[in-house]
Short mmCIF file of C-alpha atoms in Angstrom, two decimals:
data_model
loop_
_atom_site.label_atom_id
_atom_site.label_comp_id
_atom_site.label_asym_id
_atom_site.label_seq_id
_atom_site.Cartn_x
_atom_site.Cartn_y
_atom_site.Cartn_z
CA PRO A 1 99.43 98.83 76.22
CA THR A 2 101.28 99.23 72.90
CA SER A 3 104.78 98.25 71.85
CA GLU A 4 106.10 101.50 73.50
CA THR A 5 104.16 101.24 76.75
CA LYS A 6 103.64 98.86 79.65
CA MET A 7 101.21 98.59 82.58
CA CYS A 8 102.33 99.54 86.08
CA PRO A 9 102.08 96.27 88.16
CA ALA A 10 100.97 98.20 91.23
CA CYS A 11 98.13 100.52 90.01
CA ASN A 12 97.64 99.29 86.34
CA GLN A 13 98.41 102.69 84.85
CA GLU A 14 99.63 102.67 81.29
CA ILE A 15 103.22 104.10 81.41
CA ASP A 16 106.20 104.56 79.03
CA LEU A 17 108.02 101.26 78.37
CA ASN A 18 111.31 102.55 79.75
CA ALA A 19 109.82 104.29 82.86
CA ILE A 20 111.42 103.11 86.17
CA PHE A 21 108.88 104.95 88.38
CA CYS A 22 105.14 105.12 87.73
CA PRO A 23 104.09 108.80 87.40
CA LYS A 24 100.74 107.97 88.96
CA CYS A 25 101.55 105.95 92.11
CA GLY A 26 105.37 106.53 92.34
CA VAL A 27 106.12 102.83 92.62
CA ASN A 28 109.49 101.58 91.35
CA THR A 29 108.25 99.08 88.74
CA ASN A 30 111.50 97.05 89.05
CA ASP A 31 110.81 96.57 92.79
CA VAL A 32 107.28 95.13 92.52
CA ILE A 33 107.13 91.45 92.79
CA LYS A 34 104.35 90.03 90.57
CA SER A 35 101.95 87.74 92.48
CA GLU A 36 98.41 86.56 92.45
CA PRO A 37 96.23 89.50 93.51
CA LYS A 38 94.89 89.18 97.04
CA LYS A 39 91.19 89.57 97.79
CA LYS A 40 90.63 92.79 99.49
CA LYS A 41 88.81 92.86 102.86
CA ASN A 42 87.21 96.22 103.36
CA GLY A 43 89.70 98.57 101.93
CA ILE A 44 90.59 100.03 105.37
CA LYS A 45 94.12 101.27 106.00
CA TRP A 46 95.34 102.04 109.55
CA ILE A 47 97.91 104.80 109.89
CA VAL A 48 99.71 104.95 113.25
CA ILE A 49 101.82 107.94 113.89
CA CYS A 50 104.25 108.64 116.68
CA LEU A 51 105.21 112.34 116.74
CA ILE A 52 107.43 114.66 118.65
CA LEU A 53 107.39 118.07 117.05
CA THR A 54 107.83 121.78 117.98
CA LEU A 55 104.68 123.53 118.60
CA ALA A 56 105.25 126.13 115.92
CA ILE A 57 105.02 123.58 113.14
CA VAL A 58 102.51 121.07 114.47
CA SER A 59 99.74 122.41 112.30
CA VAL A 60 101.60 121.04 109.23
CA VAL A 61 100.80 117.56 110.26
CA ILE A 62 97.07 118.11 110.30
CA VAL A 63 97.07 120.31 107.28
CA ASN A 64 98.58 117.45 105.21
CA PHE A 65 96.29 114.79 106.73
CA MET A 66 93.24 116.93 106.03
CA LYS A 67 94.38 116.61 102.26
CA GLN A 68 93.92 112.83 102.74
CA LYS A 69 90.17 113.28 103.14
CA LYS A 70 89.94 113.84 99.44
CA GLU A 71 91.42 110.46 98.65
CA GLU A 72 89.29 107.47 97.87
CA GLY A 73 88.92 104.62 100.42
CA GLU A 74 88.90 104.51 104.24
CA ALA A 75 91.60 105.33 106.63
CA ILE A 76 91.82 105.04 110.41
CA VAL A 77 94.38 107.23 112.23
CA SER A 78 96.12 106.89 115.64
CA THR A 79 98.32 109.71 116.91
CA VAL A 80 100.76 109.33 119.83
CA LEU A 81 102.59 112.33 121.17
CA PHE A 82 105.62 111.54 123.37
CA ASP A 83 108.28 113.11 125.58
CA ASP A 84 109.05 111.55 128.93
CA THR A 85 105.46 110.18 128.87
CA GLN A 86 103.13 109.18 126.11
CA GLU A 87 99.76 110.69 125.24
CA VAL A 88 97.21 109.24 122.74
CA LEU A 89 95.53 112.05 120.75
CA HIS A 90 93.78 109.86 118.31
CA ASP A 91 92.91 106.23 118.85
CA ARG A 92 91.64 104.67 115.62
CA VAL A 93 89.73 107.81 114.61
CA ASP A 94 88.13 107.83 111.07
CA LEU A 95 90.12 110.21 109.03
CA ASP A 96 86.90 112.11 108.13
CA LYS A 97 86.48 112.92 111.74
CA MET A 98 89.93 114.26 112.36
CA LYS A 99 90.14 117.86 113.72
CA PRO A 100 93.21 120.15 113.83
CA ILE A 101 95.53 119.85 116.86
CA THR A 102 95.73 123.01 119.02
CA ASP A 103 97.91 124.07 121.97
CA LYS A 104 95.29 122.54 124.30
CA GLU A 105 96.37 119.00 123.08
CA TYR A 106 99.97 119.62 122.22
CA TYR A 107 102.61 121.66 123.98
CA VAL A 108 106.41 121.25 124.42
CA ARG A 109 107.33 119.31 127.60
CA GLY A 110 110.10 116.88 128.72
CA CYS A 111 112.41 114.42 127.38
CA THR A 112 112.20 111.65 124.64
CA ALA A 113 110.76 108.30 125.62
CA LEU A 114 110.88 107.00 122.12
CA LEU A 115 111.08 103.31 122.90
CA ASP A 116 108.14 103.39 125.21
CA ALA A 117 106.05 105.35 122.74
CA VAL A 118 106.80 103.05 119.82
CA GLY A 119 106.56 99.77 121.89
CA GLY A 120 103.42 100.83 123.45
CA ALA A 121 101.73 101.89 120.19
CA ILE A 122 102.73 98.50 118.55
CA HIS A 123 101.30 96.65 121.48
CA HIS A 124 98.06 98.57 121.45
CA ILE A 125 97.28 98.45 117.76
CA GLY A 126 98.46 94.80 117.59
CA ASN A 127 95.99 93.82 120.15
CA VAL A 128 93.20 95.75 118.43
CA HIS A 129 93.97 93.75 115.28
CA LYS A 130 94.22 90.54 117.15
CA TYR A 131 90.84 90.70 118.75
CA ALA A 132 88.91 92.37 115.84
CA ARG A 133 86.52 90.46 113.59
CA GLU A 134 88.19 89.17 110.38
CA GLU A 135 86.24 91.67 108.33
CA ASP A 136 87.25 94.62 110.58
CA ARG A 137 90.92 93.99 110.36
CA PRO A 138 92.81 96.50 108.20
CA GLU A 139 94.22 95.61 104.80
CA LYS A 140 97.43 97.45 105.57
CA THR A 141 99.19 99.16 108.46
CA LEU A 142 101.64 102.01 108.06
CA PHE A 143 103.53 103.12 111.23
CA ILE A 144 105.31 106.41 110.92
CA ILE A 145 107.88 107.56 113.62
CA THR A 146 109.05 111.17 113.65
CA THR A 147 111.43 112.46 116.34
CA ASP A 148 113.70 115.43 116.72
CA GLY A 149 115.79 113.97 119.45
CA MET A 150 117.53 110.81 120.91
CA GLU A 151 115.88 108.24 123.15
CA ASN A 152 116.74 109.21 126.73
CA SER A 153 113.92 108.41 129.03
CA SER A 154 112.20 105.16 128.38
CA ARG A 155 111.41 102.80 131.24
CA ARG A 156 109.20 100.02 129.94
CA TYR A 157 110.86 99.03 126.65
CA SER A 158 114.36 98.36 125.44
CA TYR A 159 115.95 98.50 122.01
CA GLU A 160 115.95 94.69 121.82
CA LYS A 161 112.35 94.41 122.76
CA VAL A 162 111.10 96.94 120.34
CA LYS A 163 113.22 95.57 117.44
CA MET A 164 111.81 92.22 118.08
CA MET A 165 108.23 93.63 117.93
CA VAL A 166 108.90 95.69 114.80
CA GLU A 167 110.35 92.75 112.90
CA ARG A 168 107.48 90.47 113.96
CA GLN A 169 104.86 92.83 112.70
CA LYS A 170 106.69 93.26 109.43
CA GLU A 171 107.24 89.56 108.73
CA LYS A 172 103.99 88.17 110.11
CA TYR A 173 101.41 90.99 109.36
CA GLY A 174 103.05 93.04 106.64
CA TRP A 175 103.26 96.31 108.55
CA GLU A 176 105.48 98.98 106.95
CA PHE A 177 107.48 101.33 109.17
CA LEU A 178 109.00 104.77 108.32
CA PHE A 179 111.48 106.70 110.51
CA LEU A 180 112.22 110.33 110.20
CA GLY A 181 114.78 111.75 112.48
CA ALA A 182 116.45 115.12 113.15
CA ASN A 183 119.48 115.85 115.35
CA ILE A 184 120.40 112.18 115.28
CA ASP A 185 121.73 109.65 112.70
CA ALA A 186 118.29 108.52 111.46
CA VAL A 187 119.48 105.56 109.51
CA SER A 188 121.60 104.20 112.42
CA THR A 189 118.89 104.80 114.95
CA ALA A 190 116.29 103.19 112.79
CA SER A 191 118.39 100.02 112.51
CA LYS A 192 118.23 99.66 116.27
CA PHE A 193 114.35 99.47 115.96
CA GLY A 194 114.59 96.85 113.08
CA ILE A 195 113.75 99.50 110.38
CA GLU A 196 115.58 99.23 107.10
CA ARG A 197 117.94 102.21 105.93
CA ASP A 198 115.61 102.67 102.87
CA MET A 199 112.76 103.38 105.23
CA ALA A 200 114.68 105.91 107.28
CA VAL A 201 115.77 109.54 106.59
CA ASP A 202 117.40 112.53 108.24
CA TYR A 203 115.52 115.79 107.94
CA ASN A 204 116.11 119.52 108.71
CA CYS A 205 114.33 120.32 111.99
CA ASP A 206 112.94 123.74 111.04
CA LYS A 207 109.69 124.97 109.62
CA GLU A 208 110.64 124.28 105.96
CA GLY A 209 112.04 120.89 106.64
CA THR A 210 109.18 119.69 108.74
CA ALA A 211 106.57 121.06 106.21
CA LEU A 212 108.43 119.03 103.50
CA ASN A 213 108.33 115.92 105.71
CA TYR A 214 104.51 116.02 105.73
CA GLU A 215 104.12 116.82 102.13
CA VAL A 216 106.21 113.67 101.27
CA LEU A 217 104.42 111.58 103.84
CA SER A 218 101.00 112.71 102.49
CA ASP A 219 102.10 111.59 99.05
CA THR A 220 103.45 108.24 100.39
CA ILE A 221 100.18 107.71 102.36
CA SER A 222 98.20 108.34 99.10
CA GLN A 223 100.35 105.63 97.47
CA VAL A 224 99.61 103.21 100.17
CA ARG A 225 95.97 103.84 100.11
CA CYS A 226 95.76 103.38 96.25
CA CYS A 227 98.19 100.61 95.62
CA SER A 228 98.98 97.13 97.07
CA ALA A 229 102.69 97.32 96.39
CA PRO A 230 105.29 98.09 99.00
CA ILE A 231 106.45 101.62 99.60
CA SER A 232 108.97 102.67 96.92
CA LYS A 233 112.53 103.23 97.96
CA SER A 234 112.38 106.61 96.34
CA TRP A 235 109.69 107.91 98.84
CA LYS A 236 112.28 109.95 100.80
CA LYS A 237 114.17 111.53 97.79
CA ARG A 238 112.92 115.14 98.36
CA ILE A 239 113.71 115.03 102.07
CA GLU A 240 117.17 113.71 101.33
CA GLU A 241 117.93 116.37 98.81
CA ASP A 242 116.86 119.08 101.19
CA TYR A 243 118.91 117.73 103.98
CA LYS A 244 122.04 117.51 101.75
CA LYS A 245 121.44 121.05 100.49
CA ARG A 246 120.68 122.82 103.81
CA GLY A 247 121.48 120.25 106.59
CA ARG A 248 124.51 120.51 108.94
#
């Protein structure tokens, strides 16, 4: 770096001295806590996704995740669809083997067992990590929750139980959680799950809004895969702007 530049502490890119956000990885350079670099295991990133979407726009999810195949490194994906029941579409599937979802796998059904879907997915992935060999454990876990409705039919898990699980995974294992909600107060609902307001966002539940969701999530996942820094607080900026412009 020169007297007018500095190095991004997350991805080591040379950037303008006064830049707040790195143009390469998007990290807020003021948020990054400098520490001794950790030795990487095998570069694997696990991405766990809980989804409830309208059928007309479900293809957006796979289109954006297909773009992830071009990124460097490895990624393992789990996808859980939920209404009044839960259905696992992908259980730790290598990203390179992901195929588009069709109406045979996904179709609109019943209510919203959001707590059961989240609690069950955390329990399952947590056990996989627990009993895996050290070299097979992922370097990072990103858990994305997307819902277009309120919790109304869970039987196995309560808010208190799920919040405890979320906070444990964050504090003990460094999991990161994102919460995207429509037709609800996403920030307030996320707080019941133990998810910070910076990691939650309201979105417009239409074709344009949902497409934007997964453009933003694809960029965020790319950041997670290339950098060791926490997700930037600015990750949701485009979704927030769209919601303020077109929402309600």
